[in-house]
XYZ file of C-alpha atoms in Angstrom:
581
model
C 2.848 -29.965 -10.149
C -0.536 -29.512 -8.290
C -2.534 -26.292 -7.361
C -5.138 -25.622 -5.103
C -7.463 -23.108 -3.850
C -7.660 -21.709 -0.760
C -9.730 -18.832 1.125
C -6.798 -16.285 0.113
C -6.380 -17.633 -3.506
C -4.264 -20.678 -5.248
C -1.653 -22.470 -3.698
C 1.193 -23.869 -6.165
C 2.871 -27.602 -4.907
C 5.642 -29.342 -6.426
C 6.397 -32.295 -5.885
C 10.466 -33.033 -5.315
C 12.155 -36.265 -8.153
C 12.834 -38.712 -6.489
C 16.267 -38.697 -8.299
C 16.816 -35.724 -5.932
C 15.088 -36.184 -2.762
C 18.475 -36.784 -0.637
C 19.011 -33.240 -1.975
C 15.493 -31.718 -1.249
C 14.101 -33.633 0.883
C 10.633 -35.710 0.331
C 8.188 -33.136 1.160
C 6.622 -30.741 -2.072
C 7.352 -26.638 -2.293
C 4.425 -24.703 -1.425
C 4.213 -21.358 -3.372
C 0.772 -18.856 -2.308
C 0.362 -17.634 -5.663
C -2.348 -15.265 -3.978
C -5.914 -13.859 -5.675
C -5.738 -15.294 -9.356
C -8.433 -16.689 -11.766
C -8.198 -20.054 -12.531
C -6.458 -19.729 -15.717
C -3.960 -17.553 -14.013
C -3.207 -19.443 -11.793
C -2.533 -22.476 -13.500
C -0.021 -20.464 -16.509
C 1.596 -18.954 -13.132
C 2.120 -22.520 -11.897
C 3.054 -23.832 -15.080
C 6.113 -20.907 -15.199
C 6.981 -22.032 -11.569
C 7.267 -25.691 -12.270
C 9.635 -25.115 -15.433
C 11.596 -22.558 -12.894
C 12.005 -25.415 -10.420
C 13.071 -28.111 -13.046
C 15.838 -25.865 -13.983
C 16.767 -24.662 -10.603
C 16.630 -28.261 -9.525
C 19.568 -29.146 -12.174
C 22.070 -26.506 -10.188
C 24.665 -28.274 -8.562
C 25.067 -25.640 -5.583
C 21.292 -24.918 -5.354
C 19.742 -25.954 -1.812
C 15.847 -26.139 -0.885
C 16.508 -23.033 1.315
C 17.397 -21.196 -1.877
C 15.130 -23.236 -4.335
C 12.470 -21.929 -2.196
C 13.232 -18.403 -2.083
C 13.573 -18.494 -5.798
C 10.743 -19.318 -6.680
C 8.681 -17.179 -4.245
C 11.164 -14.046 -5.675
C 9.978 -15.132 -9.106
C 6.136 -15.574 -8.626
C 6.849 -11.750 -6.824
C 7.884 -10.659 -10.433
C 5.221 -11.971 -12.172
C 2.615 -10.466 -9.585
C 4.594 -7.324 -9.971
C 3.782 -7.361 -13.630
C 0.171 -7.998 -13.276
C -0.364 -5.759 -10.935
C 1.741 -2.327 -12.970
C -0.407 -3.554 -16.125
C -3.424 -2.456 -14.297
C -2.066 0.086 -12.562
C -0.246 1.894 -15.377
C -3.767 1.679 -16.861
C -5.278 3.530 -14.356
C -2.372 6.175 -14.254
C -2.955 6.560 -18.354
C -6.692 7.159 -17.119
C -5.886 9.908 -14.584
C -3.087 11.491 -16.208
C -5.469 11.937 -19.239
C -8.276 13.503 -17.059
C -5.854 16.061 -15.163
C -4.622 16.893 -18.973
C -8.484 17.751 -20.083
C -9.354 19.431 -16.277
C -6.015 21.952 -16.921
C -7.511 21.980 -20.708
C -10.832 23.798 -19.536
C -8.867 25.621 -17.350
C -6.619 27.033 -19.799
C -3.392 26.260 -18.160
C -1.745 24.959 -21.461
C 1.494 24.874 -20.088
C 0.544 22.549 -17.208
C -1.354 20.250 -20.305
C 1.891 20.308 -22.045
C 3.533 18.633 -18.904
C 0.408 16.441 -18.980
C 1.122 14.961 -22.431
C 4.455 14.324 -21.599
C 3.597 12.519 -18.341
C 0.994 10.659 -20.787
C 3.658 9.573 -23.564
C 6.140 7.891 -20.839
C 3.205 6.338 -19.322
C 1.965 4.867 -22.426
C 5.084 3.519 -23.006
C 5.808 1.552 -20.002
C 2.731 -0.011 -20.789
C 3.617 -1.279 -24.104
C 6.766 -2.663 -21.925
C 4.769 -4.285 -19.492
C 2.242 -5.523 -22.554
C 5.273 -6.762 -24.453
C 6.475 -8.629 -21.334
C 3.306 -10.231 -20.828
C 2.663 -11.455 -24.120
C 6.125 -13.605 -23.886
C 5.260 -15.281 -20.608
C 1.923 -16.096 -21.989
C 3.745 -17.593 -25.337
C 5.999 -19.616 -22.181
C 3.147 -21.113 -20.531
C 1.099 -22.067 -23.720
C 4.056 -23.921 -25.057
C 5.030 -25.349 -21.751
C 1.424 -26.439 -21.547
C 1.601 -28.829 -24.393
C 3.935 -31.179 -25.496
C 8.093 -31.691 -25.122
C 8.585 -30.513 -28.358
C 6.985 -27.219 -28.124
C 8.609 -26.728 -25.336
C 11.927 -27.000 -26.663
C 11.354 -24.535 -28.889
C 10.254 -22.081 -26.259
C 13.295 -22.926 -24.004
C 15.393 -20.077 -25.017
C 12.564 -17.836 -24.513
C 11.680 -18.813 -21.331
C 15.020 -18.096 -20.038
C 16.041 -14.718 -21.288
C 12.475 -13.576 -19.788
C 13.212 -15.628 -16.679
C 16.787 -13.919 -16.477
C 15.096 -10.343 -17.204
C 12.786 -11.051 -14.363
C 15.383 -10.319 -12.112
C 17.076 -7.437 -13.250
C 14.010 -5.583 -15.114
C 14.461 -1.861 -13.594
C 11.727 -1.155 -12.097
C 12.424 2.256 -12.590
C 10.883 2.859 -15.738
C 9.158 -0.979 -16.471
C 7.070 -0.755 -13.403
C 5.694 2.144 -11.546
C 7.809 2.763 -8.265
C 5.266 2.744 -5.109
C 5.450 6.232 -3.279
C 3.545 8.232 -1.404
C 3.764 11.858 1.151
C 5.184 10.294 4.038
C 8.542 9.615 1.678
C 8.042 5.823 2.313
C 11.155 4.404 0.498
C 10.033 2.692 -3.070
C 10.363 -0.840 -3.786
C 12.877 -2.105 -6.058
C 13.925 -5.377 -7.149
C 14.466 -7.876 -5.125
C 17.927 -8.054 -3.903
C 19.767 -10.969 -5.609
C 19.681 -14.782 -4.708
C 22.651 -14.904 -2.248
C 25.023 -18.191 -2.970
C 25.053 -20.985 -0.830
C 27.258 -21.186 2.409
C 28.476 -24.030 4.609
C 27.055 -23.039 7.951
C 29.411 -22.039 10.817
C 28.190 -22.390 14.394
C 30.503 -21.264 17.736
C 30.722 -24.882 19.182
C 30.320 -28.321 18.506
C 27.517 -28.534 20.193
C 26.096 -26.037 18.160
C 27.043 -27.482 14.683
C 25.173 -30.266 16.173
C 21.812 -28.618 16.748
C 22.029 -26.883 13.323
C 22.174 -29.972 11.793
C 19.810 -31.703 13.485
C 17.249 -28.772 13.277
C 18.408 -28.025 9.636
C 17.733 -31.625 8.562
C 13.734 -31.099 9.498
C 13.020 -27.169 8.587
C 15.323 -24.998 5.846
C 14.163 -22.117 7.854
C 16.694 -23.011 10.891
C 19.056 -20.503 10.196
C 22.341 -19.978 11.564
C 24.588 -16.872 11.951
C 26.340 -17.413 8.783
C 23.062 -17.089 7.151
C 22.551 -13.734 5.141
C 20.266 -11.383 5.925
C 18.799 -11.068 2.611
C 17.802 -14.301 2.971
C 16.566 -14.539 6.607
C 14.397 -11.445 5.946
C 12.900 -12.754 2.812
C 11.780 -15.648 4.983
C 10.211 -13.705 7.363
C 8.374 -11.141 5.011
C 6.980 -14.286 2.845
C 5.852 -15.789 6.069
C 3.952 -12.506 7.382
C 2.508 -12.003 3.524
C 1.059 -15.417 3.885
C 0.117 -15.027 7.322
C -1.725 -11.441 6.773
C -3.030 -12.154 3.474
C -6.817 -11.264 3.813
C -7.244 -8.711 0.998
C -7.069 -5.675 3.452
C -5.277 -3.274 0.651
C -3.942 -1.075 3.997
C -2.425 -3.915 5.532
C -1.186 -4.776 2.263
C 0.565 -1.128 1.952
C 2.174 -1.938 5.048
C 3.389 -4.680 4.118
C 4.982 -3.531 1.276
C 6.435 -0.939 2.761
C 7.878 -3.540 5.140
C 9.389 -4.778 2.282
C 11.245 -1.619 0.597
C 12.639 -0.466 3.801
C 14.106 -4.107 4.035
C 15.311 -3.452 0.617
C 16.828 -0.118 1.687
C 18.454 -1.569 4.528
C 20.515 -4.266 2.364
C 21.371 -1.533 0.063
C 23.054 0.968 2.990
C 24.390 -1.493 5.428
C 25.192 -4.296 2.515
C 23.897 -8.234 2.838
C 25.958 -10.286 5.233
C 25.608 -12.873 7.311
C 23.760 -12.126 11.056
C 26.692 -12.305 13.183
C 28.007 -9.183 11.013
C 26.066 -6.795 11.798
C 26.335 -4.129 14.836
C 23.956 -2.119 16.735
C 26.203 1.326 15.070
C 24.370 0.036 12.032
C 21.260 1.346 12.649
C 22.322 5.105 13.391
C 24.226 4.182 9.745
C 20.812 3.649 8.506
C 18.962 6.261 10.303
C 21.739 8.728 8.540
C 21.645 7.819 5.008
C 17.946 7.520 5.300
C 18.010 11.255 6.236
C 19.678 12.400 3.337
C 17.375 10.844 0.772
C 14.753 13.075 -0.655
C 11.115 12.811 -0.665
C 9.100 11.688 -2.667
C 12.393 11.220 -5.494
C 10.934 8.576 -7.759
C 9.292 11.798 -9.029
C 12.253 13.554 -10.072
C 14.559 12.145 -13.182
C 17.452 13.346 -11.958
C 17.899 10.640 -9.557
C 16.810 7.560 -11.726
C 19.274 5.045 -11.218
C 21.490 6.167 -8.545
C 21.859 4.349 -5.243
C 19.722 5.876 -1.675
C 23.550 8.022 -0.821
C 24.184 8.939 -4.317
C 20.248 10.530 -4.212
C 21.441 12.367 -1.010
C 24.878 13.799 -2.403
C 23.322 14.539 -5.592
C 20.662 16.765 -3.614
C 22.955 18.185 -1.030
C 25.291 19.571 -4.559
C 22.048 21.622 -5.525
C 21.639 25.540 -4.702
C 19.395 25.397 -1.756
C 16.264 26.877 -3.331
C 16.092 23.927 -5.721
C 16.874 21.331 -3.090
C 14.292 18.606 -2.769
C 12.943 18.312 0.987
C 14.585 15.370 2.889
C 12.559 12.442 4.826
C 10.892 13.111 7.505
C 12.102 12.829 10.994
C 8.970 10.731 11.705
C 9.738 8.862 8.417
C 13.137 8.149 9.568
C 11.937 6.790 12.693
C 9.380 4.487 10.927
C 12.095 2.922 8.828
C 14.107 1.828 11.952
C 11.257 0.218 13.666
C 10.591 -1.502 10.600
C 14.159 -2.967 10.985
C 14.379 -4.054 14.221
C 10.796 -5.779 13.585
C 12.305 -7.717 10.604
C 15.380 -8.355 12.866
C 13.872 -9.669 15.900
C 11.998 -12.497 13.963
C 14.691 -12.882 11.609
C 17.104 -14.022 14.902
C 14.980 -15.473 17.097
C 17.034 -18.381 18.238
C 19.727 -17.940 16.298
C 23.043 -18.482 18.397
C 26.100 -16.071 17.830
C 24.354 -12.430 16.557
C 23.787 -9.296 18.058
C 20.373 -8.149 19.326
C 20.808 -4.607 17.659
C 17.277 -3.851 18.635
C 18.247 -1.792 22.211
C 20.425 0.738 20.492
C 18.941 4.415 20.972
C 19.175 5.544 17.170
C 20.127 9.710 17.398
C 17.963 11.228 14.676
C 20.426 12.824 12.223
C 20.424 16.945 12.067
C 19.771 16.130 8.438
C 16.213 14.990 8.428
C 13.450 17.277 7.722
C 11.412 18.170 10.941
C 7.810 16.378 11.092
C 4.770 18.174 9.577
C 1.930 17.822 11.630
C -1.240 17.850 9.484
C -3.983 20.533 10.739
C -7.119 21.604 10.027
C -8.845 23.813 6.850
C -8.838 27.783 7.785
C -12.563 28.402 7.215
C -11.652 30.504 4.381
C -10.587 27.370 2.347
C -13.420 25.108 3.348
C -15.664 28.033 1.930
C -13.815 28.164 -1.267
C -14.058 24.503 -1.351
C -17.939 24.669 -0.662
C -18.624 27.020 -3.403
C -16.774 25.329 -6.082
C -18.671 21.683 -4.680
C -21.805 23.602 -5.556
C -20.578 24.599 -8.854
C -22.703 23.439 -11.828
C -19.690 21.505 -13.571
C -18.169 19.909 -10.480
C -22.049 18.826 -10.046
C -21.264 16.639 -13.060
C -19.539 14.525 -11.191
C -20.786 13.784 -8.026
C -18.475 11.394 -7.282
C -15.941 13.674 -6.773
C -18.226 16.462 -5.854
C -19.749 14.844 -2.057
C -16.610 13.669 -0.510
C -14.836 16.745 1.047
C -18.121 17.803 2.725
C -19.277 13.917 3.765
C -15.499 13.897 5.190
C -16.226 17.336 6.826
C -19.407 16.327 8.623
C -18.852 13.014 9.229
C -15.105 12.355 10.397
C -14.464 9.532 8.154
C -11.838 9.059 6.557
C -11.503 9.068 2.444
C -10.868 5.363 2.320
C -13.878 4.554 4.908
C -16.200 7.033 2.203
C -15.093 5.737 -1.124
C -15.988 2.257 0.110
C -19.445 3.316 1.208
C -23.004 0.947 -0.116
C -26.141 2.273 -0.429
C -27.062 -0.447 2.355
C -24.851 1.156 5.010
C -27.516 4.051 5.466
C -29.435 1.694 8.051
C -32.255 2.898 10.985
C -31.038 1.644 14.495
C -33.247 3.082 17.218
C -35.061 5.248 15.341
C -32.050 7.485 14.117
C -30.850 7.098 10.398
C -26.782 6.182 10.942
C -23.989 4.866 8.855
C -23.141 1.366 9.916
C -19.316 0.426 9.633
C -19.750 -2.875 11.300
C -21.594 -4.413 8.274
C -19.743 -6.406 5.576
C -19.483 -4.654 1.911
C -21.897 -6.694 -0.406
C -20.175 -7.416 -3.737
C -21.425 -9.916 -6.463
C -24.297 -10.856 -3.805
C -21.080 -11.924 -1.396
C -19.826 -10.501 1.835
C -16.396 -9.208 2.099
C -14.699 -7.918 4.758
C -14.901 -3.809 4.760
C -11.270 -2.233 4.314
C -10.854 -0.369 7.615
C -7.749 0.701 9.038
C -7.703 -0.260 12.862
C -10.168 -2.262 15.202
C -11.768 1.251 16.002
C -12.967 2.079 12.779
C -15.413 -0.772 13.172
C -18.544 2.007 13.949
C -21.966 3.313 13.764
C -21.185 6.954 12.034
C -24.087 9.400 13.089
C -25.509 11.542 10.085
C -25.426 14.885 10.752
C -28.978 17.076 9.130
C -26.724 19.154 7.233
C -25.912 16.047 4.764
C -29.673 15.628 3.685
C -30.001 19.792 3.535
C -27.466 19.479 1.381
C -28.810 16.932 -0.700
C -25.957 14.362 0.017
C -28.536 11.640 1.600
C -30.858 11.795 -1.488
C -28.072 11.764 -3.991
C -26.276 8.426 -1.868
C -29.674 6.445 -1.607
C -30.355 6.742 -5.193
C -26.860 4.919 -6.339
C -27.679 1.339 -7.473
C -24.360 1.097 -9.620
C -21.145 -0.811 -9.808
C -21.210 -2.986 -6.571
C -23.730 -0.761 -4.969
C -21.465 1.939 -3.822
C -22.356 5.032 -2.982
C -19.389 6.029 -5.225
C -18.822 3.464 -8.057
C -16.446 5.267 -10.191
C -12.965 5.017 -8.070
C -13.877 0.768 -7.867
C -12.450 1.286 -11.220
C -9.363 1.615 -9.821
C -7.122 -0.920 -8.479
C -6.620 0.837 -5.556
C -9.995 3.160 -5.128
C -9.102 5.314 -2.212
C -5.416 6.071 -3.694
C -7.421 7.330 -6.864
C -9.510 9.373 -4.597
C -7.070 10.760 -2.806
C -4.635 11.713 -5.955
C -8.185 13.599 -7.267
C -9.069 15.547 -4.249
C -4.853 16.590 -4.508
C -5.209 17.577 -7.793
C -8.683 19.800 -6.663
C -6.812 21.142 -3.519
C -4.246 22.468 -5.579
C -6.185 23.946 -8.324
C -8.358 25.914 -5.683
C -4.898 27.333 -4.392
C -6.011 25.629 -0.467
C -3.186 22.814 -0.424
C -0.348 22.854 1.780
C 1.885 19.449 0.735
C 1.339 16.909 4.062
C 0.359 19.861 6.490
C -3.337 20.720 4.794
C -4.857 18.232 2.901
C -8.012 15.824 2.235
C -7.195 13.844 5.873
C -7.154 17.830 7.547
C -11.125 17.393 7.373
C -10.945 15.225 10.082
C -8.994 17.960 11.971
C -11.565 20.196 11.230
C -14.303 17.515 12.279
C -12.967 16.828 15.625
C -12.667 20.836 16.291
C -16.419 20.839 15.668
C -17.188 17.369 17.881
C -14.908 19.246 20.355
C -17.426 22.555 21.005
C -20.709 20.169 21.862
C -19.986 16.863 22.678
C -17.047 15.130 25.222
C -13.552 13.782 23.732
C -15.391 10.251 24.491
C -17.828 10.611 21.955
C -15.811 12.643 19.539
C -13.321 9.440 19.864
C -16.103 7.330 18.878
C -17.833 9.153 16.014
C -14.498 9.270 14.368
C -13.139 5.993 14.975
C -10.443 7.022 17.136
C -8.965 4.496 19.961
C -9.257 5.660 23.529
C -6.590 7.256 25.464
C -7.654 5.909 28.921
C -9.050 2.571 30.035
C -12.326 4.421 31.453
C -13.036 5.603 28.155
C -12.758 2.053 27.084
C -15.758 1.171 29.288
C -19.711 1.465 27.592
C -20.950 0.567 24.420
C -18.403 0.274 21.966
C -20.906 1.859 19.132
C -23.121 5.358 19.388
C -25.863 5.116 21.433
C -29.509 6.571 20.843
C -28.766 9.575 22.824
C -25.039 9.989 21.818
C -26.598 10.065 17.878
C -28.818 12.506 18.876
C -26.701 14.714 20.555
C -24.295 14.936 17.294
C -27.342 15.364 15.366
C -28.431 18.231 17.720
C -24.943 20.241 17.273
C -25.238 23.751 15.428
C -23.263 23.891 11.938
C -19.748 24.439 11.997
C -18.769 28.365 12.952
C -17.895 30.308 10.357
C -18.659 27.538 7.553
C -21.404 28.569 5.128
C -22.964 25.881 3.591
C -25.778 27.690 1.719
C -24.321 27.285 -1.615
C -25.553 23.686 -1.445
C -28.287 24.457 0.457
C -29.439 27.193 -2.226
C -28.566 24.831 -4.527
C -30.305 21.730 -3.731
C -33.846 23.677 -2.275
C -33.631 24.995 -6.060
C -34.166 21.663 -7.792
């Protein structure tokens, strides 16, 4: 065994016995175990090499399979990690909704609180439980033979509950609004098969290529497996810390799961392009958001959909979206293309025109606040006890007057306020600053890489003086969601729960992200869509509009600084309220 570090965290190497080289070849297994400390790392490793030893002793087992193993185990583990802290977190935010419906009075909504609190505790204690055992596993494995005998049986009921732990109710199913299908376990490790190839000629070049690279598959190789190859590859590939490229990729990964589960895991020449419109149908039929709904714990993606469609229709659960739908079969043909790529004897199911099923719930197209709401909003912001915490407090009207989005805010340093030509701006090209080291800021597409202009209503408002003033965790402007695994998702599931309260959310149609709706409304009155684009971080729509300076100018600041205040948006509660101090 031998680990390394790299840029994007450890790598794990074992080396093959030489008692069964002619089985696995001469050269080591590389795992990424990703972002660990040290001591992680090396109990991970430790868990991985015992994993192998065993795997190794399998009569059937080939490196194709040894390999995919162990990458589907050091999955679990990360899984674990990863719901320990965020279950944490959840506890946290469950506990503050239950207090914020407390002042309100709402008992029965902190009834529902407490309950959501008790199941959440105890998934933890599963996940603590679990956690405790590996770490008995790797200290014994660590030592000597004979503690490690005694562990053995340990280490292999939690190695065999690794695979089948439902994820259900151990680990906290990943969902969000755009009913992006939830990740469960891995599918399982598919059984060795000779390879069949169309011609001699054929059987000849599999062999050949087969002998050099595991990876050569042929048509009788599954799906499952294929895929998994291709997802590992793109994790590694990708693997930069970007958390939104990271959601992708993960999403990448359940509709892959989904896929398996509808259609079934078979070899590549099996499948037909009439299995995508089988898909796109049972995907239409499942209901959003449904990890969030009991009634369909445990049941398969169809079984969800029958069990919905038996309802009375005032208690049915909205389907996917149309646009969701869509998503979901692009995702597919992406994993299939590189999945096949010179593989001799399979469709190309990638050209087949998928109709979108009657059954799928027509797109919502987010738009912008009524000025009614963004009032309401503004007079609550000013509010003595939202004032309390300012962290929540500044975003909606730094998202109003800005155009950024919430992730691009919550991630904002005290050092981004910078003076470029004599205007004060935000700068999004910088790198964030953390532990006196730069890291890479977590922006969504090449465009978001800007110079924000700062509108005077932020400093009337007392935003700028508040922001330049933060010297806390990290140096963020707003240092209490980077106690969060994910900050922006904890931001986001906040300004939800304030939305609602105040009676001005509309699920996926008005929400935190309409600010930008209502920003580009504003841009839209004073300044041209070329600007607008550019304030906002928005790519352009023509290739003359792709010409210039890629960041605000000193005039184009000026000019957004020079724009009136929003029409019918009154912002003298914070006005009032910050003159008064």
């Amino acid at each position: 065994m031998y680990l390394w570090k790299r840029d994007n965290g450890f790598t794990y190497q074992q080396r093959i016995p030489a008692s069964v080289e002619s089985k696995f070849g001469k050269s080591p297994i590389r795992v990424n175990l990703g972002p660990l400390s040290a001591a992680d790392a090396r109990k991970r490793a430790i868990i991985l090499s015992g994993a192998a030893m065993q795997l190794m002793d399998d009569p059937d087992m080939t490196r194709e399979i040894l390999v995919y193993s162990l990458r589907a185990l050091n999955e679990e583990l990360k899984a674990i990690k990863s719901a320990r802290f965020s279950k944490g977190f959840e506890a946290y935010g469950v506990s503050k909704r239950r207090d914020e419906f407390a002042e309100m009075g709402a008992d029965e909504a902190v009834l529902d609180q407490e309950r959501k609190l008790a199941v959440v505790d105890a998934e933890r204690g599963v996940l603590a439980s679990f956690h405790k055992r590996l770490e008995t596993i790797a200290d014994a494995m660590s030592k000597d033979s004979i503690a490690w005998e005694a562990e053995r049986g340990t280490y292999q009921s939690v190695v065999a509950l690794l695979g089948s732990l439902d994820k259900q109710n151990a680990i906290s199913a990943q969902s969000d609004q755009t009913g992006a299908v939830s990740k469960p376990p891995r599918p399982p490790i598919p059984q060795p098969r000779a390879p069949v190839s169309t011609s001699a000629s054929d059987v000849a070049i599999d062999k050949d290529v087969r002998a050099s690279d595991p990876r050569a598959f042929t048509a009788e190789t599954k799906l499952g497996v294929a895929g998994r190859v291709i997802l590992d590859a793109r994790r590694v590939a990708l693997d930069s810390g970007d958390k939104e490229r990271g959601r992708y990729e993960e999403r990448l990964e359940a509709t892959f799961a989904a896929f398996l589960e509808v259609v079934g895991d078979h070899p590549l020449h099996y499948y037909l392009p009439i299995h995508l419109q089988d898909f796109a149908t049972a995907m239409a039929n499942v209901p959003t958001n449904r990890t969030k709904y009991r009634m369909f714990d445990g049941l398969t993606l169809k079984h969800m959909g029958k069990k919905n469609d038996a309802l009375p229709e005032d208690q049915q659960i909205r389907r996917l979206s149309e646009t969701t739908v869509k998503e979901h079969v692009t995702q597919i043909k992406l994993i299939w293309e590189k999945a096949t790529a010179g593989v001799n004897g399979v469709r190309d199911i990638r050209a087949f025109n998928v109709t979108m099923p009657s059954t799928a719930s027509a797109a919502i197209e987010r738009e912008a606040l009524p000025a009614a709401s963004v009032n309401k909003w503004l007079v609550d912001i000013a509010a003595e006890k939202t004032m309390r915490k300012p962290h929540k407090a500044w975003l909606p009207l730094v998202g109003y007057l800005t155009g950024m989005r919430l992730a691009e805010i919550v991630y904002l340093q005290s050092s981004d306020f910078v003076t470029i030509d004599g205007n004060e701006v935000l700068d999004l090209r910088r790198p964030l600053i953390i532990d006196g080291k730069e890291v890479p800021r977590p922006l969504k597409t090449k465009t978001s890489v800007r110079v924000v202009a700062i509108h005077p209503l932020l400093r009337e408002c007392g935003f700028i003086d508040f922001a330049k003033k933060q010297r806390g965790l990290g140096g963020f402007v707003f240092p209490h969601y980077h106690t969060a695994q994910d900050p922006a998702d904890a931001a986001q599931k906040q300004m939800s729960n304030w939305m609602v309260a105040l009676g001005i959310h509309e699920p996926q149609r008005q929400v935190f992200h309409s600010l930008r709706h209502n920003t580009k409304a504003w841009l839209a009155d004073y300044v041209d869509e070329r600007l607008s684009d550019k304030q906002c971080g928005h790519a352009a729509t023509t290739v003359g509009r792709k010409y210039g300076f890629k960041a605000l100018t000193k005039m184009e600041v000026q000019k957004i600084m020079g724009m009136p205040a929003p029409q019918e948006i009154d912002f003298s509660p914070l006005i009032n309220r910050y003159q008064g101090q």
